[in-house]
PDB file of C-alpha atoms in Angstrom:
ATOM      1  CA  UNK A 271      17.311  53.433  -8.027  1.00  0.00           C
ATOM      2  CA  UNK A 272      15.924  49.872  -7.712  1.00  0.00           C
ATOM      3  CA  UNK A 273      13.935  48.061  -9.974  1.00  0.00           C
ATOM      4  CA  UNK A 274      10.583  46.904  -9.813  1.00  0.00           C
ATOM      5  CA  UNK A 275      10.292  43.322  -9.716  1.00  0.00           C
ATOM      6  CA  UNK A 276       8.295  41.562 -12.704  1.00  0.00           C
ATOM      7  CA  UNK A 277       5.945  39.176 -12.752  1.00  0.00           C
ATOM      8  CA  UNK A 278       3.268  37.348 -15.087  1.00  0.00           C
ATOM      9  CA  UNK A 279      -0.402  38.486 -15.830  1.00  0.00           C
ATOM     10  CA  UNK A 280      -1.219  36.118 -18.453  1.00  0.00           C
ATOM     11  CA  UNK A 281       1.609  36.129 -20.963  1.00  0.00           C
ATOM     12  CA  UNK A 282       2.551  39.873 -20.341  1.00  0.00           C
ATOM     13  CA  UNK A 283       5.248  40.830 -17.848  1.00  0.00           C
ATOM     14  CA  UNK A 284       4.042  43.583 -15.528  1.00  0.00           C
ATOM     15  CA  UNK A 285       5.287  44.928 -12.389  1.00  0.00           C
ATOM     16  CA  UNK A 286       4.727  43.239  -9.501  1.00  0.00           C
ATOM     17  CA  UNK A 287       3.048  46.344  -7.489  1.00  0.00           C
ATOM     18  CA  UNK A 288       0.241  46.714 -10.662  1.00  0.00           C
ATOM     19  CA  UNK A 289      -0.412  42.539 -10.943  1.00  0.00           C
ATOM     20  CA  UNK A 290      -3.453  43.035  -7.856  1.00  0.00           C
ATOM     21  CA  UNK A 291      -4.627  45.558  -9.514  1.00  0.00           C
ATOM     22  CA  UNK A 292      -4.798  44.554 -12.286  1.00  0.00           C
ATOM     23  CA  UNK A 293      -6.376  41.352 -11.229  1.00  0.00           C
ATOM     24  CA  UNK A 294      -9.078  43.136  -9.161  1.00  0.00           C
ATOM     25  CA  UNK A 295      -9.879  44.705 -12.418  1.00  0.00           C
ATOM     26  CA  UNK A 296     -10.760  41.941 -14.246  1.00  0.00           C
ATOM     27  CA  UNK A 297     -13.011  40.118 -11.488  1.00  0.00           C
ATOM     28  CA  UNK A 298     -14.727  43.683 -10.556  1.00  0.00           C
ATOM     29  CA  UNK A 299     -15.881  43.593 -14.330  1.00  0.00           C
ATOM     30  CA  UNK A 300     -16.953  39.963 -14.651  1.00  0.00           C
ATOM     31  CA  UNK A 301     -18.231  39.175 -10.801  1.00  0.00           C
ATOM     32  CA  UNK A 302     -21.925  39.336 -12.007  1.00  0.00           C
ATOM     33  CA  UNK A 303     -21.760  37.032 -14.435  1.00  0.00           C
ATOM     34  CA  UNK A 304     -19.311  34.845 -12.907  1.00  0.00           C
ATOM     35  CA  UNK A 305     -20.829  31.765 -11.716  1.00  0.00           C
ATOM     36  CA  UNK A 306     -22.889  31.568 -14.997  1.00  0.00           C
ATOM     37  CA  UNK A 307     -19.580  31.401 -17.031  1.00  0.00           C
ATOM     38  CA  UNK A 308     -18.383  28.871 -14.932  1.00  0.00           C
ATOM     39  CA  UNK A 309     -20.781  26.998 -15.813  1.00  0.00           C
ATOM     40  CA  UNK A 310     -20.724  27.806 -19.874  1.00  0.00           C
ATOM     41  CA  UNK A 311     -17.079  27.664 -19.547  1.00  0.00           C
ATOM     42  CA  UNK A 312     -16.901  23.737 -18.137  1.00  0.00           C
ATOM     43  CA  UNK A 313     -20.340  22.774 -19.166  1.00  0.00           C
ATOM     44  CA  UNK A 314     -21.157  22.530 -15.402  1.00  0.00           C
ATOM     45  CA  UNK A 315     -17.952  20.715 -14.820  1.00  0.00           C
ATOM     46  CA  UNK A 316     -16.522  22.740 -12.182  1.00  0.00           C
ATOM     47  CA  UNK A 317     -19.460  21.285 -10.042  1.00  0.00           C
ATOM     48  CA  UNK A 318     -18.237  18.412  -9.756  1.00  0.00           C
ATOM     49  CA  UNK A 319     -14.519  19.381  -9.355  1.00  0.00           C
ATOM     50  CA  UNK A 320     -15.814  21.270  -6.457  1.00  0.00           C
ATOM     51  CA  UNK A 321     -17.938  18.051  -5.290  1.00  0.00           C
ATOM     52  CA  UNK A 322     -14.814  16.238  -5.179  1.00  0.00           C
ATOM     53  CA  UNK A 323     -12.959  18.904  -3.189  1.00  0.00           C
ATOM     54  CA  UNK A 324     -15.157  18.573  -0.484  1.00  0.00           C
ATOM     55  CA  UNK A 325     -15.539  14.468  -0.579  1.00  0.00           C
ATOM     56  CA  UNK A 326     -11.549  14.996  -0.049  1.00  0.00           C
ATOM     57  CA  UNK A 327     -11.760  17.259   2.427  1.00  0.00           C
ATOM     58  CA  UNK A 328     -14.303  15.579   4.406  1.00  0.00           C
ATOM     59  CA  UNK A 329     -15.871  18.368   6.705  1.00  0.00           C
ATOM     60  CA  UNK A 330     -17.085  17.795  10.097  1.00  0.00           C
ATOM     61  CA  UNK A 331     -18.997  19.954  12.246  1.00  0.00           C
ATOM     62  CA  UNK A 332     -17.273  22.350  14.860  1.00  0.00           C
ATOM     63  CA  UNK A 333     -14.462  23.019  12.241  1.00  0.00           C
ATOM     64  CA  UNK A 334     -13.483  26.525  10.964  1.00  0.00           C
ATOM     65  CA  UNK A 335     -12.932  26.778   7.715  1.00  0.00           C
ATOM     66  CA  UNK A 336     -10.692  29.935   5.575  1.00  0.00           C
ATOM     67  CA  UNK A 337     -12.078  30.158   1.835  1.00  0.00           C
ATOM     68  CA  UNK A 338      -9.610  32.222   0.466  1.00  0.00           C
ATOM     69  CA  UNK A 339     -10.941  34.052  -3.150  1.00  0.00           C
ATOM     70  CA  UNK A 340     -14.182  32.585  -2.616  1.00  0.00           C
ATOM     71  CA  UNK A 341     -16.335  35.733  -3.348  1.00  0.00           C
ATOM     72  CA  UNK A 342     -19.452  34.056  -4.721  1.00  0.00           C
ATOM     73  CA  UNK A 343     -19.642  31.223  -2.130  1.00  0.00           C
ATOM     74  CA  UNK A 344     -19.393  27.925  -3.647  1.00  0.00           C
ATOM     75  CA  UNK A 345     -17.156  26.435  -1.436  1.00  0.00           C
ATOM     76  CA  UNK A 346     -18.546  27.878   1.658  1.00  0.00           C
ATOM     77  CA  UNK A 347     -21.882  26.245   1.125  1.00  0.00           C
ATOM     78  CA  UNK A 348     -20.970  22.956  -0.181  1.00  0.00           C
ATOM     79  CA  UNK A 349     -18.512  23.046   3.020  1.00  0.00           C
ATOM     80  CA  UNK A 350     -21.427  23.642   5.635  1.00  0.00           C
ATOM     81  CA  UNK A 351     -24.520  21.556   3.066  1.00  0.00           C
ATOM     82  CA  UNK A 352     -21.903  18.747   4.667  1.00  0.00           C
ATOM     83  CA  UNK A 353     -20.771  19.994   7.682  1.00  0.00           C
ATOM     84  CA  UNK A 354     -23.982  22.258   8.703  1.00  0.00           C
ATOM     85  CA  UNK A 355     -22.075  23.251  13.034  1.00  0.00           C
ATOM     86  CA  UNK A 356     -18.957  24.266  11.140  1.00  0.00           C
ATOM     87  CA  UNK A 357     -17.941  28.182  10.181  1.00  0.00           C
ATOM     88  CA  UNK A 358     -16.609  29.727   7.432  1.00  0.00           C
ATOM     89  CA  UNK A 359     -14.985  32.777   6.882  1.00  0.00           C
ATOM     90  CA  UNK A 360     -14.866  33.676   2.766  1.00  0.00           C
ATOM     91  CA  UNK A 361     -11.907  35.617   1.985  1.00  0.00           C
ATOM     92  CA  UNK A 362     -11.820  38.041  -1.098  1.00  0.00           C
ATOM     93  CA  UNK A 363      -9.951  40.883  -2.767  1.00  0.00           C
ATOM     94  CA  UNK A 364     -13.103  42.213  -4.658  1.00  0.00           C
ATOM     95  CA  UNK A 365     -15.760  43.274  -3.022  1.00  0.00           C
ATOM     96  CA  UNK A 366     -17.718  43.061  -5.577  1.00  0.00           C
ATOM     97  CA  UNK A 367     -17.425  39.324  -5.619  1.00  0.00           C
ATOM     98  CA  UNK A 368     -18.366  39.079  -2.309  1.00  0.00           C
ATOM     99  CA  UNK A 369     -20.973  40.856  -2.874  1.00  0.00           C
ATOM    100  CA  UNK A 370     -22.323  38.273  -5.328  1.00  0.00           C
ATOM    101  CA  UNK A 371     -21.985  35.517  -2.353  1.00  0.00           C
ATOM    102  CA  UNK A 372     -24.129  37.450  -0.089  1.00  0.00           C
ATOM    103  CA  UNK A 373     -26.773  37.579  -3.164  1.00  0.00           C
ATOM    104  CA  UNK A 374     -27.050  34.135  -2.921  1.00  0.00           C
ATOM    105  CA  UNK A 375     -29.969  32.872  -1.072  1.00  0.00           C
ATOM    106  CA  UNK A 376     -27.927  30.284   0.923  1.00  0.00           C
ATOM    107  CA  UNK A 377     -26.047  32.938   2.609  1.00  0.00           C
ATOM    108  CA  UNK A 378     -29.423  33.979   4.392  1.00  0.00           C
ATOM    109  CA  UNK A 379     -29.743  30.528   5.706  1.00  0.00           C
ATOM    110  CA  UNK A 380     -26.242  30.194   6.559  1.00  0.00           C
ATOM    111  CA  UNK A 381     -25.609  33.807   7.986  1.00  0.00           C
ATOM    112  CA  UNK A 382     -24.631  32.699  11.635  1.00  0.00           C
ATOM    113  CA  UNK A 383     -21.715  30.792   9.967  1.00  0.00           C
ATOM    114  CA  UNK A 384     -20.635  32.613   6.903  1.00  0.00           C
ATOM    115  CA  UNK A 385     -18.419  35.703   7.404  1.00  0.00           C
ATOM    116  CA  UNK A 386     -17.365  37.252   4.371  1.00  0.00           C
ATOM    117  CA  UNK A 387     -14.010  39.345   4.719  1.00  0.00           C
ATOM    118  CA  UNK A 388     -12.319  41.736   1.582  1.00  0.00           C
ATOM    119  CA  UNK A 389      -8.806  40.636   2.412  1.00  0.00           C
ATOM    120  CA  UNK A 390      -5.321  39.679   0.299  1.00  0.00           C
ATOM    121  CA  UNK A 391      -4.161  35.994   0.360  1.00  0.00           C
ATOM    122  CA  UNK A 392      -0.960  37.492   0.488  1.00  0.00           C
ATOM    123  CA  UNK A 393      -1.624  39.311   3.612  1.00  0.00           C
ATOM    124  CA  UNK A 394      -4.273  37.647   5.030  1.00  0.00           C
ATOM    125  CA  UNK A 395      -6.282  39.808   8.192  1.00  0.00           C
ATOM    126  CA  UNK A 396      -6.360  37.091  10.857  1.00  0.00           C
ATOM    127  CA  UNK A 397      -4.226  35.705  13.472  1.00  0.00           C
ATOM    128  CA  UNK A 398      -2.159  32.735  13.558  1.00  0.00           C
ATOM    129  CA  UNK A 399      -3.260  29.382  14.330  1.00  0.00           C
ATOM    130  CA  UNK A 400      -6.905  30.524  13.923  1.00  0.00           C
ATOM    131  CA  UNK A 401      -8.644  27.814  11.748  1.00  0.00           C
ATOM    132  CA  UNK A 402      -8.658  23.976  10.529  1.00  0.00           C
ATOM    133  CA  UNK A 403      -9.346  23.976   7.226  1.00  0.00           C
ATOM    134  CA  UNK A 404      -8.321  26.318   4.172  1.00  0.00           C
ATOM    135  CA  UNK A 405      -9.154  26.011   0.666  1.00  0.00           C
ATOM    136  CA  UNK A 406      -8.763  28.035  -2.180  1.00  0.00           C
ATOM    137  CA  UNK A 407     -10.591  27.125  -5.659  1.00  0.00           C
ATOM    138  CA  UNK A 408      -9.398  28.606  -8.947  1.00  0.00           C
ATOM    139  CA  UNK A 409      -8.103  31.688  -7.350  1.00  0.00           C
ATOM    140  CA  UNK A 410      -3.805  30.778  -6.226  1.00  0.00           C
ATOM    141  CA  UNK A 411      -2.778  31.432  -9.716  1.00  0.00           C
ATOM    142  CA  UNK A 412      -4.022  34.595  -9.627  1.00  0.00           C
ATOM    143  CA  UNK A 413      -1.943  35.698  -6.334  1.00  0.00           C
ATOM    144  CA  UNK A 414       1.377  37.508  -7.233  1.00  0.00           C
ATOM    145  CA  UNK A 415       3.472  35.682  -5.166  1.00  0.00           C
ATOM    146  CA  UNK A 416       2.262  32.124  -4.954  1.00  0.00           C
ATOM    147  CA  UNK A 417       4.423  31.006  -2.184  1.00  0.00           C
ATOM    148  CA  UNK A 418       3.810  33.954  -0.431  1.00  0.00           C
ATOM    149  CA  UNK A 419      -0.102  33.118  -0.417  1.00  0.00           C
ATOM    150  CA  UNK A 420       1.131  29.321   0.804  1.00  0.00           C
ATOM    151  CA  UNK A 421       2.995  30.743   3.508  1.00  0.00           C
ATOM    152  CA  UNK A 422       0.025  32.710   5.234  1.00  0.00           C
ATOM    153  CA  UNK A 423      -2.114  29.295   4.388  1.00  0.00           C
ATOM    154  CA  UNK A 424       0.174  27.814   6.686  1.00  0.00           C
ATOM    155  CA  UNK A 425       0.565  30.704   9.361  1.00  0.00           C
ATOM    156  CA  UNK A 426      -3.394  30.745   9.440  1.00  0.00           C
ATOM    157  CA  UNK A 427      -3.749  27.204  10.336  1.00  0.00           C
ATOM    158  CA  UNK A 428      -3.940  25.725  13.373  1.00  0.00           C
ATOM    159  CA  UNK A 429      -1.670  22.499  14.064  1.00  0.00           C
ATOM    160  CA  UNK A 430      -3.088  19.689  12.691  1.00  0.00           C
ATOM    161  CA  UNK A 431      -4.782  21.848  10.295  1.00  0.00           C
ATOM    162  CA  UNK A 432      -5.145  21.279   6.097  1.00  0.00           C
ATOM    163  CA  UNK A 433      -4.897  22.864   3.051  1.00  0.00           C
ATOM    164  CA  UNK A 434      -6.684  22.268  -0.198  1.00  0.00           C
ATOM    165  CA  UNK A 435      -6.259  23.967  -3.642  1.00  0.00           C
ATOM    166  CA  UNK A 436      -8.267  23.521  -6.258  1.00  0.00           C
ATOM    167  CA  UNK A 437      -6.703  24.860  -9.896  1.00  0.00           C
ATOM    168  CA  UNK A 438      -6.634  24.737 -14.137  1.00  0.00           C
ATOM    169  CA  UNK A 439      -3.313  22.517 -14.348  1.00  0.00           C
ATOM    170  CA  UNK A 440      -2.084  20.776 -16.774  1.00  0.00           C
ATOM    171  CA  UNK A 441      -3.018  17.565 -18.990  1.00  0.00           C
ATOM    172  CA  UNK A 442      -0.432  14.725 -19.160  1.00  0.00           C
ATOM    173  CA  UNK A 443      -0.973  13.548 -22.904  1.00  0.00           C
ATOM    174  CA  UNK A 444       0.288  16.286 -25.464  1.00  0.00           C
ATOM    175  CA  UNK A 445      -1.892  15.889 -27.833  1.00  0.00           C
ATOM    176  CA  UNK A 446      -5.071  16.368 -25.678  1.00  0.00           C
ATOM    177  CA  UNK A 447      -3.431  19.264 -23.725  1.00  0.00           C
ATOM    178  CA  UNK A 448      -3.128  20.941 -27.577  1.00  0.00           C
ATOM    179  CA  UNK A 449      -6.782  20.101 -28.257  1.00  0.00           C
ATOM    180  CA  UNK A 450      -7.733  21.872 -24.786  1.00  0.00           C
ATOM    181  CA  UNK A 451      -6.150  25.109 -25.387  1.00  0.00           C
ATOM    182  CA  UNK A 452      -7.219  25.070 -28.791  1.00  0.00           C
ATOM    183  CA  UNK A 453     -10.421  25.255 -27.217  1.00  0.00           C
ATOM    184  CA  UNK A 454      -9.541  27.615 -24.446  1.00  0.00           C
ATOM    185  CA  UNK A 455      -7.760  30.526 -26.479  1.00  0.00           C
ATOM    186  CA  UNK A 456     -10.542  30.410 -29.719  1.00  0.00           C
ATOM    187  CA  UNK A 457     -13.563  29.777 -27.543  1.00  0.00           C
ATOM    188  CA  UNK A 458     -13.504  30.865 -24.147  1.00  0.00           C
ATOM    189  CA  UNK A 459     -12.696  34.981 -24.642  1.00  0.00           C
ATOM    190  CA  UNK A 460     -15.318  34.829 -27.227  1.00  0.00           C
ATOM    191  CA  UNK A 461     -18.350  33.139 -24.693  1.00  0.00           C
ATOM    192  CA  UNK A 462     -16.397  36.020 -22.049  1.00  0.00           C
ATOM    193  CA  UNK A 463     -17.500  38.724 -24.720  1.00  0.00           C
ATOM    194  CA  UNK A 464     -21.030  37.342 -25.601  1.00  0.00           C
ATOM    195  CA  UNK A 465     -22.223  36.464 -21.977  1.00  0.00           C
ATOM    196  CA  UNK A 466     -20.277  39.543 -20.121  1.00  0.00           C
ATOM    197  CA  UNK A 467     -19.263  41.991 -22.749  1.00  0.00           C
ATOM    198  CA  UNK A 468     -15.785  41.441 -21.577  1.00  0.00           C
ATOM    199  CA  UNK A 469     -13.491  39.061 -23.793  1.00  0.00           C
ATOM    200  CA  UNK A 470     -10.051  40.565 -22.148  1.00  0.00           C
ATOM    201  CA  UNK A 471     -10.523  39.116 -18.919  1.00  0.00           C
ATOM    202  CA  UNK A 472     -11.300  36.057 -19.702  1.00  0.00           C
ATOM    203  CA  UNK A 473      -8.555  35.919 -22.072  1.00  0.00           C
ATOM    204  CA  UNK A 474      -6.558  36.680 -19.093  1.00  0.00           C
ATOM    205  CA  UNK A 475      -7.959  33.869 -17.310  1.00  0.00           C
ATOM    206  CA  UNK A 476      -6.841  31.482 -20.147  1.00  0.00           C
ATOM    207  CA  UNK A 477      -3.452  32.539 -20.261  1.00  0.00           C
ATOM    208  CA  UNK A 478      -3.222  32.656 -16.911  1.00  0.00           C
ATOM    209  CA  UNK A 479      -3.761  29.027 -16.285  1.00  0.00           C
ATOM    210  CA  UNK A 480      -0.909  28.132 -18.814  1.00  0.00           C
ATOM    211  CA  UNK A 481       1.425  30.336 -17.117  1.00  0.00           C
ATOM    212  CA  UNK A 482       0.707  27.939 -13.453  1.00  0.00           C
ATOM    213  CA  UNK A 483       3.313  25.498 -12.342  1.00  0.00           C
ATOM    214  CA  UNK A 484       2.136  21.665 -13.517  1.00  0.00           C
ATOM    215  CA  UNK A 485       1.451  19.355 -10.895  1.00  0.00           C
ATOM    216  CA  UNK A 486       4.391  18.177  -9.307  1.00  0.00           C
ATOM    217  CA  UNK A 487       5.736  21.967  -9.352  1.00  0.00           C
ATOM    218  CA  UNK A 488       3.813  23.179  -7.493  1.00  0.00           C
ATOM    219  CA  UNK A 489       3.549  20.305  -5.202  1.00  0.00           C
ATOM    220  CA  UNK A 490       6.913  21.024  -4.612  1.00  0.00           C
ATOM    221  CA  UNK A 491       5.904  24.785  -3.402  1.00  0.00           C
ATOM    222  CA  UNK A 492       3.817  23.516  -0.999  1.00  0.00           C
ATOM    223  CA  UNK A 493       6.198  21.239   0.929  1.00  0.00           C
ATOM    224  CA  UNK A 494       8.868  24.355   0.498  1.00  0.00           C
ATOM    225  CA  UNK A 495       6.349  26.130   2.978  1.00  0.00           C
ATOM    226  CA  UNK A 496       6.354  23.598   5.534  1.00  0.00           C
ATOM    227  CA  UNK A 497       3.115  21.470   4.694  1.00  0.00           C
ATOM    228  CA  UNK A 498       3.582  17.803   5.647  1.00  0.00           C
ATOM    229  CA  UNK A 499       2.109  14.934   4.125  1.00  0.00           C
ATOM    230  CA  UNK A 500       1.664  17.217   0.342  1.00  0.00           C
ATOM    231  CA  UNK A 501      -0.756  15.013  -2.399  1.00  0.00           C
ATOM    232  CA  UNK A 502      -2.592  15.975  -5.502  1.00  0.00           C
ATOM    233  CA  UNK A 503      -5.019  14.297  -8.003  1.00  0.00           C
ATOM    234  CA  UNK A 504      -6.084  14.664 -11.028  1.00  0.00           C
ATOM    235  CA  UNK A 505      -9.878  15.886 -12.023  1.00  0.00           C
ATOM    236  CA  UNK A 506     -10.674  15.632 -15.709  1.00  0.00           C
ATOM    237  CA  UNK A 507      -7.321  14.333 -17.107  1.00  0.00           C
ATOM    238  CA  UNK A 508      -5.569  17.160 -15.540  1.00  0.00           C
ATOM    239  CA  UNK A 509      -7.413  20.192 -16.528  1.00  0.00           C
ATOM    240  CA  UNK A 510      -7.938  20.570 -13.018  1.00  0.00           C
ATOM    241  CA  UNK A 511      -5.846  19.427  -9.822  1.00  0.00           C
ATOM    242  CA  UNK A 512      -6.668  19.077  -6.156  1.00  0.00           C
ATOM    243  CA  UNK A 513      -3.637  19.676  -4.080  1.00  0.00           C
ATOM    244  CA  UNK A 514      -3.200  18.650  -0.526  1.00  0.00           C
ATOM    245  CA  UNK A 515      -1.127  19.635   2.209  1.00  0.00           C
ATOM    246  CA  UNK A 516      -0.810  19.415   6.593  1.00  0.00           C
ATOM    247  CA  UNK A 517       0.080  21.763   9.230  1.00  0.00           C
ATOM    248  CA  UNK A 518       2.235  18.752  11.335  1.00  0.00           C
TER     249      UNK A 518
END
């Protein structure tokens, strides 16, 4: 009889089957109220995180860009605000979240260059070599197998192509990292339970982003799945990282 394989969902160790699951659950419950906690979570922070994602990523028009867990859009339209000839395909797991992006009255604008696609980073429903650009904002720690995610990112890319991640990561200087999850674990599942009625899932969300490899880790995961040319910086002192990586 063989044994499941374990993995991490927030500090508890699950089976690796249940993890999507599990993790479908808890963005099914909050996807209404998600963008609003983003905001009440970072004090609008994550705005400008995102900002600086795209003034890295530079987009141009005629590219094709893979959002991969972008239900509610963010990237998408900041990625086509600057590049308004590219396309986009946004790439979920919950359908619910994707419903939230369609919502949003800049996918009406946009609809002849937004498709929006319920599909597993993991196993991702398009062919090789089929885009230029692929980001994925605060949603790789949440795949089970990270370098399994990495390793479609760079199947789904076309030579020449680039990958960006945006993620929670970790702050250089102890004592400041100690005074941010002081803040994370006493404050954060509390606003979850106030604003959404749900404090589990954003406690989730908290551990979760301890449990993700620092910096150069996961750096390091990157290059292991071929990308060339692998860089990351730091956004707010290292809460959050932007990782970098080419399709040579």
């Amino acid at each position: 009889m063989t044994q499941n394989k374990k993995t991490h969902f927030g500090f508890q160790t699950v089976d690796e089957d249940a993890k999507a699951g599990m993790v479908h659950g808890v963005f099914s419950s909050v996807a209404s109220r998600y963008d609003v906690m983003n905001d009440l979570m970072s004090a609008g922070i994550h705005r400008i995180w995102k900002n600086a994602m795209m003034d890295w990523l530079a987009p141009r028009n005629g590219q094709e860009l893979l959002d991969v867990a972008g239900g509610t859009g963010d990237i998408a339209f900041r990625f086509l605000d600057r590049a308004p000839q590219a396309r986009v395909t946004v790439c979920d797991m919950t359908e619910s979240m994707l419903v939230e992006g369609r919502k949003r009255g800049e996918a009406a604008a946009r609809a002849d260059r937004l498709s929006w696609v319920t599909g597993d980073a993991m196993a991702l429903p398009f062919a090789d070599n089929s885009f230029d650009r692929y980001t994925i904002s605060f949603g790789i720690r949440n795949v089970t197998r990270i370098g399994d995610a990495l390793a479609e990112a760079y199947r789904v890319l076309r030579p020449g192509g680039r990958l960006m991640v945006l993620e929670f990561s970790q702050i250089p200087v102890p004592a400041m990292q100690w005074a941010y999850d002081r803040y994370s674990f006493n404050v954060i599942p509390a606003m979850g339970q106030a604003v959404t009625g749900d404090r589990d899932s954003y406690q989730y969300l908290v551990e979760s982003i301890r449990k993700f490899p620092d910096q150069d880790s996961f750096a390091a995961m990157i290059r292991e799945e071929g990308f060339g040319r692998v860089q990351w910086r730091n956004l707010s002192m290292g809460i959050a990282a932007l990782h970098s990586g080419w399709k040579l």
